[in-house]
XYZ file of C-alpha atoms in Angstrom:
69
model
C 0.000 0.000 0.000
C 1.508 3.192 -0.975
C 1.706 5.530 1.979
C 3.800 8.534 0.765
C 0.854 11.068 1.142
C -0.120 9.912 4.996
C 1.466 11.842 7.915
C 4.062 9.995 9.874
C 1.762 9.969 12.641
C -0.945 7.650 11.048
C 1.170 5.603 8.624
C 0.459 1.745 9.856
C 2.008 -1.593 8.344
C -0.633 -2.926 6.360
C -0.603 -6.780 5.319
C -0.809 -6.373 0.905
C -3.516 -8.568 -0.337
C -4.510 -9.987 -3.415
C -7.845 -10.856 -4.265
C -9.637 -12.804 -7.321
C -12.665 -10.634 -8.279
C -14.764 -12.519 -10.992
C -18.604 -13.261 -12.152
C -21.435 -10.439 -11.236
C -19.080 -8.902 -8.926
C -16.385 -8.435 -11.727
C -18.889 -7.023 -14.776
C -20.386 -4.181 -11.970
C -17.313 -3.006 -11.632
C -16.299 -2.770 -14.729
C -19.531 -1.522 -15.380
C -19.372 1.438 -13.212
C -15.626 2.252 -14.123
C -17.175 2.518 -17.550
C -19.478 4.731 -16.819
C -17.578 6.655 -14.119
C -20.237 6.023 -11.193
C -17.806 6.445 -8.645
C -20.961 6.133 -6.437
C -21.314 2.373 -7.631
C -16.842 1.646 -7.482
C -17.873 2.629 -3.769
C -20.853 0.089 -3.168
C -18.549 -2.925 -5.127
C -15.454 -2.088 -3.024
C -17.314 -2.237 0.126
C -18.592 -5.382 -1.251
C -14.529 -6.851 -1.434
C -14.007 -5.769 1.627
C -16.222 -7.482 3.639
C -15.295 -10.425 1.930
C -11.573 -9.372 2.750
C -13.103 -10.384 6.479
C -9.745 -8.650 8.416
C -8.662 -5.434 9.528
C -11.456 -3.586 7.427
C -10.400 -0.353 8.163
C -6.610 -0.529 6.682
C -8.473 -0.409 3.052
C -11.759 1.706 3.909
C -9.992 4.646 2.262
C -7.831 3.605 -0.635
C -7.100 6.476 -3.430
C -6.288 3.455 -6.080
C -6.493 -0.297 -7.066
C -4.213 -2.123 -9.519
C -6.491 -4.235 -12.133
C -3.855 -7.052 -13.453
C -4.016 -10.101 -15.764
C-alpha cells in the first residue's frame, strides 16, 4: 500500500492482499468504471471488503487499485 501522502503519525504496516474478483461482482465493476459512477466503485469495493473479512479499516480509504491479468 503506498503511503507517501499519509502523515508519519498515522502511517500503519498494512498486510498487501490480493484478491480474485470474478462473475457479477467483476462485470459491476467494470460496469461502473465505464461509466464513471464512482458512487457504484464505492458500493462494489465495500462489497470486497467485507469479503476481505480482516482489519477492514486498513483499506476503507484507498485512493487506487491495480487491475492485473
Amino acid at each position: 500500500m503506498d503511503q507517501s501522502q499519509v502523515e508519519q503519525k498515522y502511517k500503519r504496516d498494512i498486510q498487501i492482499r490480493r484478491k480474485n474478483i470474478r462473475g457479477n461482482l467483476w462485470n459491476a465493476i467494470v460496469d461502473a468504471w465505464v461509466e464513471g459512477d464512482e458512487n457504484a466503485l464505492d458500493i462494489c469495493w465495500d462489497e470486497i471488503l467485507d469479503e476481505l473479512d480482516f482489519d477492514y479499516d486498513s483499506y476503507t480509504y484507498v485512493t487506487a487499485a491495480g487491475f492485473g491479468v
